[in-house]
mmCIF file of C-alpha atoms in Angstrom:
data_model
loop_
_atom_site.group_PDB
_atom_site.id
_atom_site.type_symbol
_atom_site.label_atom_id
_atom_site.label_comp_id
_atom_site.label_asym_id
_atom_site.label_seq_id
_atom_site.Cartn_x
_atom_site.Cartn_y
_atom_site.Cartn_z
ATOM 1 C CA UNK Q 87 -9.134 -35.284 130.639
ATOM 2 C CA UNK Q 88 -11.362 -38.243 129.002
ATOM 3 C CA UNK Q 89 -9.740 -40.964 131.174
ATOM 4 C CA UNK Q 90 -10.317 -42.811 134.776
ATOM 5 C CA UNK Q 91 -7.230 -42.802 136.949
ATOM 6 C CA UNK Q 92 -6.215 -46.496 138.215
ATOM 7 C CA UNK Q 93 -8.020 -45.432 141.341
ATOM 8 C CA UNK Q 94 -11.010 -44.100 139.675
ATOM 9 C CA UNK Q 95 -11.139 -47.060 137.565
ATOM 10 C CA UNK Q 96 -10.931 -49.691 140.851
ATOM 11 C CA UNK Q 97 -13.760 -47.473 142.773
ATOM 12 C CA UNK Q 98 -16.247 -47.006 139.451
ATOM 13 C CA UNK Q 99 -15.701 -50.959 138.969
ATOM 14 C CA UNK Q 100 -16.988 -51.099 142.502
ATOM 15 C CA UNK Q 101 -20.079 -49.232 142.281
ATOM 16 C CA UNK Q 102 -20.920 -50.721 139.326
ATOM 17 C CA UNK Q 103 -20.289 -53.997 140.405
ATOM 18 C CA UNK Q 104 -23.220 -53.075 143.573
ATOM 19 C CA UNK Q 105 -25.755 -51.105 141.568
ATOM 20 C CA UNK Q 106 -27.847 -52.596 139.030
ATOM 21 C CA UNK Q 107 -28.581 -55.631 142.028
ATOM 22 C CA UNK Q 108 -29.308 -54.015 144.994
ATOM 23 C CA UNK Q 109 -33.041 -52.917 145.354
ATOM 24 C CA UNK Q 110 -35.083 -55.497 143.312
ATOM 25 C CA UNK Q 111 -32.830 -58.654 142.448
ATOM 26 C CA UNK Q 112 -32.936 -60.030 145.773
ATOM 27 C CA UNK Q 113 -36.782 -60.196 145.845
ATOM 28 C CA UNK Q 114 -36.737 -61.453 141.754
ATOM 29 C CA UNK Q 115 -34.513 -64.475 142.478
ATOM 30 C CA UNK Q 116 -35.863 -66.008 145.903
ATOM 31 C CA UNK Q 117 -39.878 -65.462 143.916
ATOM 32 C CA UNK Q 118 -38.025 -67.368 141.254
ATOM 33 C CA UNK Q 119 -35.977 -69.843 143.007
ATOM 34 C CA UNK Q 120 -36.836 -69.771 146.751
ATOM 35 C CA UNK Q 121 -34.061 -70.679 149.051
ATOM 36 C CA UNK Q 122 -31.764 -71.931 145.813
ATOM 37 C CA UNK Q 123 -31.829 -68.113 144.748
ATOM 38 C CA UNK Q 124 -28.550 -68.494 146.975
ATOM 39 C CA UNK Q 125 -27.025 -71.138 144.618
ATOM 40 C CA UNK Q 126 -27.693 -69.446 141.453
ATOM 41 C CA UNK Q 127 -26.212 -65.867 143.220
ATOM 42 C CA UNK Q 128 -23.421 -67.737 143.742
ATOM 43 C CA UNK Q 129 -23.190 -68.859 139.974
ATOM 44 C CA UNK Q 130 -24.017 -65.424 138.715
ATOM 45 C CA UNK Q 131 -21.381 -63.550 140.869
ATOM 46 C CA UNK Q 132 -18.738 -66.188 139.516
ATOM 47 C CA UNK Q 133 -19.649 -65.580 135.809
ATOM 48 C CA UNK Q 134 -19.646 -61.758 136.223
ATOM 49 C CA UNK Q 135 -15.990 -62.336 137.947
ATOM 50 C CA UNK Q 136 -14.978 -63.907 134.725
ATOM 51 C CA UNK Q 137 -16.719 -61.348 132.939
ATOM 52 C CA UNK Q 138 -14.538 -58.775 134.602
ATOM 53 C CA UNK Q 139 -11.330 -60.523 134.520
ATOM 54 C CA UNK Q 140 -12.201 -60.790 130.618
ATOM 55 C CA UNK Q 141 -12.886 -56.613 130.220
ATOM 56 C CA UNK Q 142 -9.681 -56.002 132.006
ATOM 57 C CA UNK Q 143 -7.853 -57.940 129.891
ATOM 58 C CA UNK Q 144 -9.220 -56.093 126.883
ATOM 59 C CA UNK Q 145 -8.874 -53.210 128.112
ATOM 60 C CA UNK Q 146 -4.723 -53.950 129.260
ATOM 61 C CA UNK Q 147 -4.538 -55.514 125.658
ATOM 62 C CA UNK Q 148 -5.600 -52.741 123.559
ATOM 63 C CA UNK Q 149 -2.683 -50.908 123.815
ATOM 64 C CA UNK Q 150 -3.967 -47.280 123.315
ATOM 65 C CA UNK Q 151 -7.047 -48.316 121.120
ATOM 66 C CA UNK Q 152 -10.614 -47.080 122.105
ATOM 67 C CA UNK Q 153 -13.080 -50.092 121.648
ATOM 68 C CA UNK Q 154 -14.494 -48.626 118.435
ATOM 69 C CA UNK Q 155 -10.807 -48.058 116.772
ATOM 70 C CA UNK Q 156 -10.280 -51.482 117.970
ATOM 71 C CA UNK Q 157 -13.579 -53.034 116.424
ATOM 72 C CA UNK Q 158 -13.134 -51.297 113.481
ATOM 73 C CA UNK Q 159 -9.299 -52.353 112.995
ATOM 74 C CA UNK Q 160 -10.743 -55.977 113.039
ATOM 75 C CA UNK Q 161 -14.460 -56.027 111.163
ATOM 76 C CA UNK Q 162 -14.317 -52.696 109.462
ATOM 77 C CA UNK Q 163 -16.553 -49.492 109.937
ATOM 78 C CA UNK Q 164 -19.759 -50.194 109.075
ATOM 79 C CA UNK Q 165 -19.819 -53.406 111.118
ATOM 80 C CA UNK Q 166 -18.269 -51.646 113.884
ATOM 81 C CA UNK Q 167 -21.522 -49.032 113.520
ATOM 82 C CA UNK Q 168 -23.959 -51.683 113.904
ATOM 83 C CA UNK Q 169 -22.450 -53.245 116.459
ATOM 84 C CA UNK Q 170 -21.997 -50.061 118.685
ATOM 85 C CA UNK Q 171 -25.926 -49.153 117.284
ATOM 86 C CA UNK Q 172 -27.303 -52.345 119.171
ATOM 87 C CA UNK Q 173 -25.139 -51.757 122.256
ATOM 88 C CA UNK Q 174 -25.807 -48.404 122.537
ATOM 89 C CA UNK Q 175 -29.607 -49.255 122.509
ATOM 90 C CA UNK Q 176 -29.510 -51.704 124.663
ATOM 91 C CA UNK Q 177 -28.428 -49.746 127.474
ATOM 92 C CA UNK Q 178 -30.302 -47.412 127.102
ATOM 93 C CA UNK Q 179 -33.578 -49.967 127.659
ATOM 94 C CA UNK Q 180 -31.256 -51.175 130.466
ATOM 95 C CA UNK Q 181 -31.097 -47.358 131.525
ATOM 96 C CA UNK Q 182 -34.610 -47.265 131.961
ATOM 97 C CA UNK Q 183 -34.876 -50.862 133.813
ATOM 98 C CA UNK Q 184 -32.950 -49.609 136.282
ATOM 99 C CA UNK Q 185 -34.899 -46.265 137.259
ATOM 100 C CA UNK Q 186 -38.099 -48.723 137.213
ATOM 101 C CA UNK Q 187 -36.830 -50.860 139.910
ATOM 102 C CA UNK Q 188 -35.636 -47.396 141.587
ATOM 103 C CA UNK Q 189 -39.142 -46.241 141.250
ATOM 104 C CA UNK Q 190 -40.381 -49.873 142.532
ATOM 105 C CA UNK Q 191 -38.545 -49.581 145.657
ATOM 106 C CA UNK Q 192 -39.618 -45.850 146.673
ATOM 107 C CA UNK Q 193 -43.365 -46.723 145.552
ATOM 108 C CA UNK Q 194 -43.542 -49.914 147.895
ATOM 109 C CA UNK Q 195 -40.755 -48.956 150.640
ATOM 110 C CA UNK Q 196 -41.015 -45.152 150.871
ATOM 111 C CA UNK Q 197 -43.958 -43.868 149.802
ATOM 112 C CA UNK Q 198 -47.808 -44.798 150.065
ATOM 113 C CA UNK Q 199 -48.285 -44.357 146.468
ATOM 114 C CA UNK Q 200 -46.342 -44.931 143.324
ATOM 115 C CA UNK Q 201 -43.463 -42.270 142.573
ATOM 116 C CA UNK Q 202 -44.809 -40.264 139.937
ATOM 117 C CA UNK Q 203 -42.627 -40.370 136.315
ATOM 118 C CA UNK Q 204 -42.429 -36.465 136.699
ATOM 119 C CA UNK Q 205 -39.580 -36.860 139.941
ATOM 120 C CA UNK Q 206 -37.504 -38.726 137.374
ATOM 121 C CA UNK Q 207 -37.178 -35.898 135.122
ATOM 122 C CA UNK Q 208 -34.962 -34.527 137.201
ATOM 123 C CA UNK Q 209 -32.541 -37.085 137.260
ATOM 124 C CA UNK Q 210 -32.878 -38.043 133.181
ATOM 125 C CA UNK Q 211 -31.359 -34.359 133.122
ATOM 126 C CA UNK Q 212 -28.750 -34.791 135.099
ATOM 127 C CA UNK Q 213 -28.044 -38.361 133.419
ATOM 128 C CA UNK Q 214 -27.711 -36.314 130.240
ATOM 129 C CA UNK Q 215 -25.143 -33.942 131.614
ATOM 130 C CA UNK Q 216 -23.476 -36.386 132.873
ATOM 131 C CA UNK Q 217 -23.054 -38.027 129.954
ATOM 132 C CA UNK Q 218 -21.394 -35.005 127.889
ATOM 133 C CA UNK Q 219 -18.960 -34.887 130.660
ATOM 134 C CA UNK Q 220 -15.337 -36.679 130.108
ATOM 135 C CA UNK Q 221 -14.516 -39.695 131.625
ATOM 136 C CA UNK Q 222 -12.239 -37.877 134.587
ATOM 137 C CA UNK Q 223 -15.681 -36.255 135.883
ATOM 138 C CA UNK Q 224 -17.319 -39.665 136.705
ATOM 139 C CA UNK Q 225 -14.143 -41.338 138.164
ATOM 140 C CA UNK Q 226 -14.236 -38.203 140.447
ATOM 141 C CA UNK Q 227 -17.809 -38.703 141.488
ATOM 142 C CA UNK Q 228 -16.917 -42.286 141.896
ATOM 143 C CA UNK Q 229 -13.899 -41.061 144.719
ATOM 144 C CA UNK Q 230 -16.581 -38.743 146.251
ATOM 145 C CA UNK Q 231 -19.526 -41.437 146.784
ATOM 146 C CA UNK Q 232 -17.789 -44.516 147.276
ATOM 147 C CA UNK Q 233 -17.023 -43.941 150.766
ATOM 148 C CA UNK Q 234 -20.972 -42.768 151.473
ATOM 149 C CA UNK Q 235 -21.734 -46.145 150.283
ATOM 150 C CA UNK Q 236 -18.666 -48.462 151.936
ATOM 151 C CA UNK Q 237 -20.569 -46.619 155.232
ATOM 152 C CA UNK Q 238 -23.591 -47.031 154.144
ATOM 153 C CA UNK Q 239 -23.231 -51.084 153.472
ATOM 154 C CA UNK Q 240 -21.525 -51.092 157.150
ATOM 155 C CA UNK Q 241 -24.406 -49.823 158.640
ATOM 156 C CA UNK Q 242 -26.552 -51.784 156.988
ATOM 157 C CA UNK Q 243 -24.534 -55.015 158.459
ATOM 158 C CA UNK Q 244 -23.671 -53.537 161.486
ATOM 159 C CA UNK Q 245 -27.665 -53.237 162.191
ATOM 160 C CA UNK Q 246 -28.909 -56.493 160.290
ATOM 161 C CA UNK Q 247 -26.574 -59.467 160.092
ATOM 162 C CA UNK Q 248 -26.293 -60.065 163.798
ATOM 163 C CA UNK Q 249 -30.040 -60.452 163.875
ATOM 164 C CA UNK Q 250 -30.144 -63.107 161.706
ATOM 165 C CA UNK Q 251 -30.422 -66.447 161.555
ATOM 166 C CA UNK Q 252 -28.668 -67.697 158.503
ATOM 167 C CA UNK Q 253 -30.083 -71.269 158.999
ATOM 168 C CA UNK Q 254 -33.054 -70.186 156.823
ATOM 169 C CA UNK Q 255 -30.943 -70.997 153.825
ATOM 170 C CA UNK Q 256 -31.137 -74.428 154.046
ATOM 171 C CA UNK Q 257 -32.385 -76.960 152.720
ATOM 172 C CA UNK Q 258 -30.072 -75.674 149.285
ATOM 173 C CA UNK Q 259 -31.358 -77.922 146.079
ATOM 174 C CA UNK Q 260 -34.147 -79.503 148.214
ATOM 175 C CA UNK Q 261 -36.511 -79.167 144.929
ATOM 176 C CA UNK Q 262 -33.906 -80.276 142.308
ATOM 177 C CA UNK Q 263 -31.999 -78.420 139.787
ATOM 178 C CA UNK Q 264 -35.304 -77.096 138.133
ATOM 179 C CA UNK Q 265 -35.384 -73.803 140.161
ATOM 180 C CA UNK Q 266 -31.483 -73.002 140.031
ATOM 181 C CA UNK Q 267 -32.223 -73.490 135.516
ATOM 182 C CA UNK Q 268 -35.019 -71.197 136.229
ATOM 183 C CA UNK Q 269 -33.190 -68.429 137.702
ATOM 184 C CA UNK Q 270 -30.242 -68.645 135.472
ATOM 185 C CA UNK Q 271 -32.226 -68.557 132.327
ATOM 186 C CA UNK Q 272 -34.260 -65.073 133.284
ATOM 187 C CA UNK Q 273 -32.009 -62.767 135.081
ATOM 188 C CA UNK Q 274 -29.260 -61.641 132.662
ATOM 189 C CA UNK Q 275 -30.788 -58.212 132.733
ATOM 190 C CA UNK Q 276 -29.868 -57.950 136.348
ATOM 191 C CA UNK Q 277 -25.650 -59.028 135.876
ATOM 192 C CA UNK Q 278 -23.541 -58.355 133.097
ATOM 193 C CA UNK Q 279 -22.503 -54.874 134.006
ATOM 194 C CA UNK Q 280 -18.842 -55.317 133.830
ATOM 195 C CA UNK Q 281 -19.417 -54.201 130.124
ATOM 196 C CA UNK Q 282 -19.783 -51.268 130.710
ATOM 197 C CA UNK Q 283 -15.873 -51.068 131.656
ATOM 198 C CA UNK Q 284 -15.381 -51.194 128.050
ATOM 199 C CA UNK Q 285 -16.019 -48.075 127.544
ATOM 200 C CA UNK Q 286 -12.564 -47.162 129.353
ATOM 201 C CA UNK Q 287 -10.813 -49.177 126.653
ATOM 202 C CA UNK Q 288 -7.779 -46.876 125.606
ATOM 203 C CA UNK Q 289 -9.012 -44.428 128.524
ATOM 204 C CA UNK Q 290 -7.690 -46.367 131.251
ATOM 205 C CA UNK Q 291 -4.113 -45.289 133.310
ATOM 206 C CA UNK Q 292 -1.997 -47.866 135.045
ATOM 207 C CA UNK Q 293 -1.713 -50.687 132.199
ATOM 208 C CA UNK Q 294 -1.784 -54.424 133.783
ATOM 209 C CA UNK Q 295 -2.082 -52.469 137.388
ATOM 210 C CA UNK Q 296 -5.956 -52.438 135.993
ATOM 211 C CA UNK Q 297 -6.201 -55.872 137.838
ATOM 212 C CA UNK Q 298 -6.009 -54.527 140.788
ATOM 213 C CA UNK Q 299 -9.526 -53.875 140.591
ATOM 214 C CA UNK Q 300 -10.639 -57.364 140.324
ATOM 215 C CA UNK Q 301 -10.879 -57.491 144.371
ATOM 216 C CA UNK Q 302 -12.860 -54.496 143.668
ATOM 217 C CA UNK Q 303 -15.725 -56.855 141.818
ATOM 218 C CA UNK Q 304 -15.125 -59.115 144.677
ATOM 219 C CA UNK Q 305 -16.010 -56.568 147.278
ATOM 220 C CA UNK Q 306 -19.196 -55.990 145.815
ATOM 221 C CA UNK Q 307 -19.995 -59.416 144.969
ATOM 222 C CA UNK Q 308 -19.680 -60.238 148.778
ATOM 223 C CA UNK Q 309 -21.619 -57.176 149.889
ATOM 224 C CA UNK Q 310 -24.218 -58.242 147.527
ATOM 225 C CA UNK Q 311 -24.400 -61.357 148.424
ATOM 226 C CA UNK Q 312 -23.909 -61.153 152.055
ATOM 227 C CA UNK Q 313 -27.008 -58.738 151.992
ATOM 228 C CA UNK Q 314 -29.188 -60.910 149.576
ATOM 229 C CA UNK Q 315 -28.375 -63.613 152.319
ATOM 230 C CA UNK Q 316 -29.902 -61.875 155.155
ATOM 231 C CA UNK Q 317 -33.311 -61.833 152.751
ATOM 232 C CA UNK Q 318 -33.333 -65.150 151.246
ATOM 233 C CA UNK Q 319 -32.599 -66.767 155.392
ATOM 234 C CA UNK Q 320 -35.648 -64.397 156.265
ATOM 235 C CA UNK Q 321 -38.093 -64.693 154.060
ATOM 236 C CA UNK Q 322 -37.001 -68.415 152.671
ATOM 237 C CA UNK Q 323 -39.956 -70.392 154.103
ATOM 238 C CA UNK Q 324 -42.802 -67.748 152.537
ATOM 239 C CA UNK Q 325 -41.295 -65.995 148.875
ATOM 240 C CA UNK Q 326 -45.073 -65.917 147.666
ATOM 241 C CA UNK Q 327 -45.343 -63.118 150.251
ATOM 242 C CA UNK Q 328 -42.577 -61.103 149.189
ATOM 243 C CA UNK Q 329 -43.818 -57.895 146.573
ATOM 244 C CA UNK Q 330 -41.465 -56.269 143.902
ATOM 245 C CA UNK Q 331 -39.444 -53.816 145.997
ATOM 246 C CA UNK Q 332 -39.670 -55.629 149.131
ATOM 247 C CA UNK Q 333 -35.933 -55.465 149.969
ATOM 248 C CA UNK Q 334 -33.279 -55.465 152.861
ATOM 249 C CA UNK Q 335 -34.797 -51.971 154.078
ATOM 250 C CA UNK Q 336 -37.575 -53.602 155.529
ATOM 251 C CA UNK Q 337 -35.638 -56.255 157.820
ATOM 252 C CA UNK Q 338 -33.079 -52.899 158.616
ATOM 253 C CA UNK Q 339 -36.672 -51.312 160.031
ATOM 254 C CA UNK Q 340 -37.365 -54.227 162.253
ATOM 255 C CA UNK Q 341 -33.568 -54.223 163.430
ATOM 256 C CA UNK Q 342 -32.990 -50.592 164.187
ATOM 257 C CA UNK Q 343 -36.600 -50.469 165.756
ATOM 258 C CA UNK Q 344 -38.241 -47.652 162.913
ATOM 259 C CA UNK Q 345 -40.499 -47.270 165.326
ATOM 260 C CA UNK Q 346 -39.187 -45.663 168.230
ATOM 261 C CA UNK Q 347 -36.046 -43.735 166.131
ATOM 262 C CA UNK Q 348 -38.144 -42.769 162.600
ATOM 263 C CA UNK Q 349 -36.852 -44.609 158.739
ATOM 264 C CA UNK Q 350 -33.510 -44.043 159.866
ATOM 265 C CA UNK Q 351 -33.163 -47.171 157.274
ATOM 266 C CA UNK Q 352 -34.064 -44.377 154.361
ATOM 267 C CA UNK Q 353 -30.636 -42.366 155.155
ATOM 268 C CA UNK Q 354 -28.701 -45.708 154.646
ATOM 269 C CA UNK Q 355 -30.012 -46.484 151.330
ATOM 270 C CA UNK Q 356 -29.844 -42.587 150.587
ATOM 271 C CA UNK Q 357 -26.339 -42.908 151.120
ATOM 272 C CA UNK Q 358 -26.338 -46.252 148.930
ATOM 273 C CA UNK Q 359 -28.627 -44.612 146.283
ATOM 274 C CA UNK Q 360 -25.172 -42.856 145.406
ATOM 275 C CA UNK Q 361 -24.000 -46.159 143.650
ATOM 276 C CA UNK Q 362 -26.765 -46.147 141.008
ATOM 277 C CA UNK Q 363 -26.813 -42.625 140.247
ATOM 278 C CA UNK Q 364 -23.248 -43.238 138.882
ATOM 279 C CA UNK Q 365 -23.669 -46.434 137.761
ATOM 280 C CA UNK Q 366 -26.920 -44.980 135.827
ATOM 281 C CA UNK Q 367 -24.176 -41.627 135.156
ATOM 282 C CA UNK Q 368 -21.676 -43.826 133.462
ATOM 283 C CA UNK Q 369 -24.812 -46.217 131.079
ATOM 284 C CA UNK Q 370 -26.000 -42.835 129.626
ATOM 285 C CA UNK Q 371 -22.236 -41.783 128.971
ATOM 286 C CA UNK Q 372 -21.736 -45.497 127.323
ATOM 287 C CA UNK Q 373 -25.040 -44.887 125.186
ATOM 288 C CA UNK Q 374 -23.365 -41.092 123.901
ATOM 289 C CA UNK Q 375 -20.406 -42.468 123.167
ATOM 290 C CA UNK Q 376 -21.851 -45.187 120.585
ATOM 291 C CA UNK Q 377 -24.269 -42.250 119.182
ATOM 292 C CA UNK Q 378 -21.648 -40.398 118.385
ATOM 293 C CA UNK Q 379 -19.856 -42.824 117.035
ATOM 294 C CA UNK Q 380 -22.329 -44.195 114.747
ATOM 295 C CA UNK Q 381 -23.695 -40.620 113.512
ATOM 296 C CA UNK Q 382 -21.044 -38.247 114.614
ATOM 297 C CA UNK Q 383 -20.566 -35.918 117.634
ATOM 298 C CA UNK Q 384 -23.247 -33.329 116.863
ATOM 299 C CA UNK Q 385 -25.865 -36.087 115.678
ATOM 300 C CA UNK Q 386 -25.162 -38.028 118.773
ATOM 301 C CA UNK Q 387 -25.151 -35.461 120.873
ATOM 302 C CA UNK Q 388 -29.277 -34.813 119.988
ATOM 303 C CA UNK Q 389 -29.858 -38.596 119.701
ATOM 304 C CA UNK Q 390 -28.629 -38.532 123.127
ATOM 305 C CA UNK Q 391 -31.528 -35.919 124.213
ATOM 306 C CA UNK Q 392 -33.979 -38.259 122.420
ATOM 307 C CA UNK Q 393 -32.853 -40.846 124.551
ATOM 308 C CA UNK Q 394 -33.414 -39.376 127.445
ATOM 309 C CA UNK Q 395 -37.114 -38.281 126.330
ATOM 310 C CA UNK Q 396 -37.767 -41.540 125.278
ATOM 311 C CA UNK Q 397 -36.833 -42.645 128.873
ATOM 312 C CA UNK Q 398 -39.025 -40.227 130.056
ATOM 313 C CA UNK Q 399 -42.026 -40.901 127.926
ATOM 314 C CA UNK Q 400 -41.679 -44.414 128.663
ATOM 315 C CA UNK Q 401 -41.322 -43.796 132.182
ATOM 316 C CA UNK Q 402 -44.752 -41.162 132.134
ATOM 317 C CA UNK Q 403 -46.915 -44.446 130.045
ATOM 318 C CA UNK Q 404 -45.821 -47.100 132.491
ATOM 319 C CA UNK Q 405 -48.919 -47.527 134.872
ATOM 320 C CA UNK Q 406 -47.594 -50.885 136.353
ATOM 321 C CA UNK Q 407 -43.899 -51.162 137.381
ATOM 322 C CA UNK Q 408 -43.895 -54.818 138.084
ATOM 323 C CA UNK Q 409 -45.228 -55.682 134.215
ATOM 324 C CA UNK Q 410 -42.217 -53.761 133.165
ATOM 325 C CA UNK Q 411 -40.083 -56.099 135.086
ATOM 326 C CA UNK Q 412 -41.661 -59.061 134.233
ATOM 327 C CA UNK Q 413 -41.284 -57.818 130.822
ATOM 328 C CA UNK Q 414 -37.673 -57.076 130.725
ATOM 329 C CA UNK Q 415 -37.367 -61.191 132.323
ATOM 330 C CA UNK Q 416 -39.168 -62.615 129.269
ATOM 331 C CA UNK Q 417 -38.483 -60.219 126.296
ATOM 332 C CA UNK Q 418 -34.977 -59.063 126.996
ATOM 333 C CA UNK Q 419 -33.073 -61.947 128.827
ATOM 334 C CA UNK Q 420 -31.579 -63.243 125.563
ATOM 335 C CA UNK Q 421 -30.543 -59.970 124.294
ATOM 336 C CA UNK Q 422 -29.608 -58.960 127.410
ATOM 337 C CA UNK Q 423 -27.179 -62.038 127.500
ATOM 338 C CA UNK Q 424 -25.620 -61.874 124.264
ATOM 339 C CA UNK Q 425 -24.975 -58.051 124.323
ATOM 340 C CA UNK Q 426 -23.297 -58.310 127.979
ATOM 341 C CA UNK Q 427 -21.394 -60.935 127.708
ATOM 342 C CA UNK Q 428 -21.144 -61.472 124.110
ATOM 343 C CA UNK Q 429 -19.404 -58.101 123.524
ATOM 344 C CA UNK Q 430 -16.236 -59.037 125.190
ATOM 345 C CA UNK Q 431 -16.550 -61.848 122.717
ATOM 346 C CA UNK Q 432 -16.501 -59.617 119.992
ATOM 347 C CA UNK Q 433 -13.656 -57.455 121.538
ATOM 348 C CA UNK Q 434 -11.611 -60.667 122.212
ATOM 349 C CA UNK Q 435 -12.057 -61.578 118.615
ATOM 350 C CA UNK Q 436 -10.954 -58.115 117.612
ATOM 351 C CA UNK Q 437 -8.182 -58.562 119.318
ATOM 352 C CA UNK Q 438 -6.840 -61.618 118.349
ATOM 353 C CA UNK Q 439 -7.530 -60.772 114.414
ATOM 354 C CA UNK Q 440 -5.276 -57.674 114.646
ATOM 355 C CA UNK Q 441 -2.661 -59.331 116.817
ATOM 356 C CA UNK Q 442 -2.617 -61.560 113.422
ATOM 357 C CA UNK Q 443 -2.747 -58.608 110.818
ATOM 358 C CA UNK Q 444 0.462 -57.125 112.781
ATOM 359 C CA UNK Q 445 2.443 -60.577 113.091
ATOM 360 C CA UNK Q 446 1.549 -61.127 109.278
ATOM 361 C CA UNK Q 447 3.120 -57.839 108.174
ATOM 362 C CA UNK Q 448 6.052 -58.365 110.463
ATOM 363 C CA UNK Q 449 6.836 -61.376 108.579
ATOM 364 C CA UNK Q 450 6.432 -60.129 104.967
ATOM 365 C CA UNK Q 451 8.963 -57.445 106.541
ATOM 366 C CA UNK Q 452 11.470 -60.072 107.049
#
């Protein structure tokens, strides 16, 4: 069955909500901000709350519609097309973001030498199958992992927070607003996930009971930013010191003592790697479902293999990871922003314009 469960729904939102921010944000926004990378965490988790509170709503207000019938209902097909075109590619780039800062971390945390583009392959296959799968199959992969990575995240406190000394986040705003406009303005590739929910409009059980996974967003927001916390007190004094992929693992070595018990940080974040391979699972779905769209189910179903070499190829010619990030902060921060959070716009829009259509024919009835 092509739909998520109420449950399924609340535990994907989750996952999501953790993914795309866990391995390389942290380090990006103290380099950017220094100790005000707090403040501007704070401002980002708020706007992607609002962000979520907005998809639910489309999704409760659609009444049956998927978001292309209800795109098309208000601006027509070929509009619709382009529109789902530009989203469609978009994620994928964001697709492939997201297995570079993967490939960061295991390069600078786990391995002595950069992971090679040929141990992706493995997983831009399964991302593929994934994708061809109905909704129902990543909502149950969602139940399966989410409690690996609830554990995993308890761990990870249990072992780190207690050892810290969260006075390291002060002084907040000690340079100004400067740094806090700087952050804002080149991180949208990193938030903005929420989106993706769209893709469960008109495949979504349990009507306005689809709120209830707003606490679900705020669970991860806290997790996130409890754990971005423990790095920005740490490492607040010296950020110039900090290297893409330098994350929470390395204060979890210090605190379990790696060096009398082995990497037994590497199983936690094994267990937490669980988050992005569904998050990552449920992108490539999002980027099939706008192929087909736009050129049809058998069409889309090849463009989708493209895709995924494309990834691939651009994942085999990228010598240096942290360019690529850099990259994605100057290039793709304004698209980034207007297709994440101006697609709800759109859908909003949609929505409104039909609600108008239907009241206008139920008065030329009477």
């Amino acid at each position: 069955m092509d739909k998520f469960s109420l449950r399924q729904f609340t535990l994907i939102t989750f996952l999501i909500g953790l993914a795309m921010k866990m391995f390389n944000l942290p380090v990006l926004m103290l380099r950017l901000c220094g100790r005000d990378a707090f403040v501007v965490l704070l401002i980002e988790a708020a706007a992607d709350f609002v962000l979520l509170a907005a998809v639910i709503t489309i999704i409760v207000c659609s009444h049956g519609m998927t978001l292309f019938e209800l795109l098309e209902k208000a601006f027509g097909g070929v509009v619709t097309r382009i529109v789902a075109l530009v989203v469609g590619l978009f994620w994928l780039f964001k697709l492939f973001i997201m297995l570079v800062d993967v490939r960061i971390f295991f390069s600078n945390t786990v391995f002595t030498a950069p992971l090679e583009a040929v141990h992706v392959l493995p997983l831009i296959a399964l991302l593929i199958y994934f994708a061809l799968k109905p909704l129902s199959s990543a909502g149950r992969l969602g139940e399966l992992f989410t409690p690996a990575v609830v554990i995993s995240m308890v761990l990870l406190g249990a072992l780190t927070v207690s050892k810290v000394d969260f006075g390291g986040l002060r002084p907040l705003l000690a340079e100004g607003s400067e740094p806090i406009a700087k952050g804002l303005s080149s991180l949208f590739m990193w938030f903005g996930d929420f989106t993706l929910l769209l893709m469960a409009t008109g495949k979504a059980d349990g009507g306005k009971k689809l709120f209830f996974a707003l606490p679900a967003g705020i669970a991860a927001f806290a997790c996130m930013t409890l754990f971005s916390a423990v790095l920005f007190a740490s490492y607040g004094d010296m950020p110039e010191l900090l290297s893409y992929g330098h994350s929470i693992s390395n204060i979890t070595q210090y605190a379990v003592g790696s060096f009398k018990f082995g990497r037994f940080d590497l199983l936690i974040f094994a267990m937490w790697l669980s988050a992005v391979f569904v998050s990552s699972g449920i992108i490539a779905a999002f980027f099939a479902r706008c192929m087909n769209y736009v050129f049809g189910g058998k069409v889309g179903r090849v463009i989708l293999i493209v895709g995924g070499a494309a990834v691939y190829v651009a994942t085999m010619l990228t010598v240096n990871l942290n360019t690529v990030t850099e990259f994605a902060m100057v290039y793709f921060n304004i698209p980034a922003a207007i297709v994440q959070y101006g697609l709800p716009v759109v859908c909003a829009i949609a929505l409104i314009a039909g609600s108008r259509k239907k009241y206008k024919r139920i008065k030329e009835k009477v």
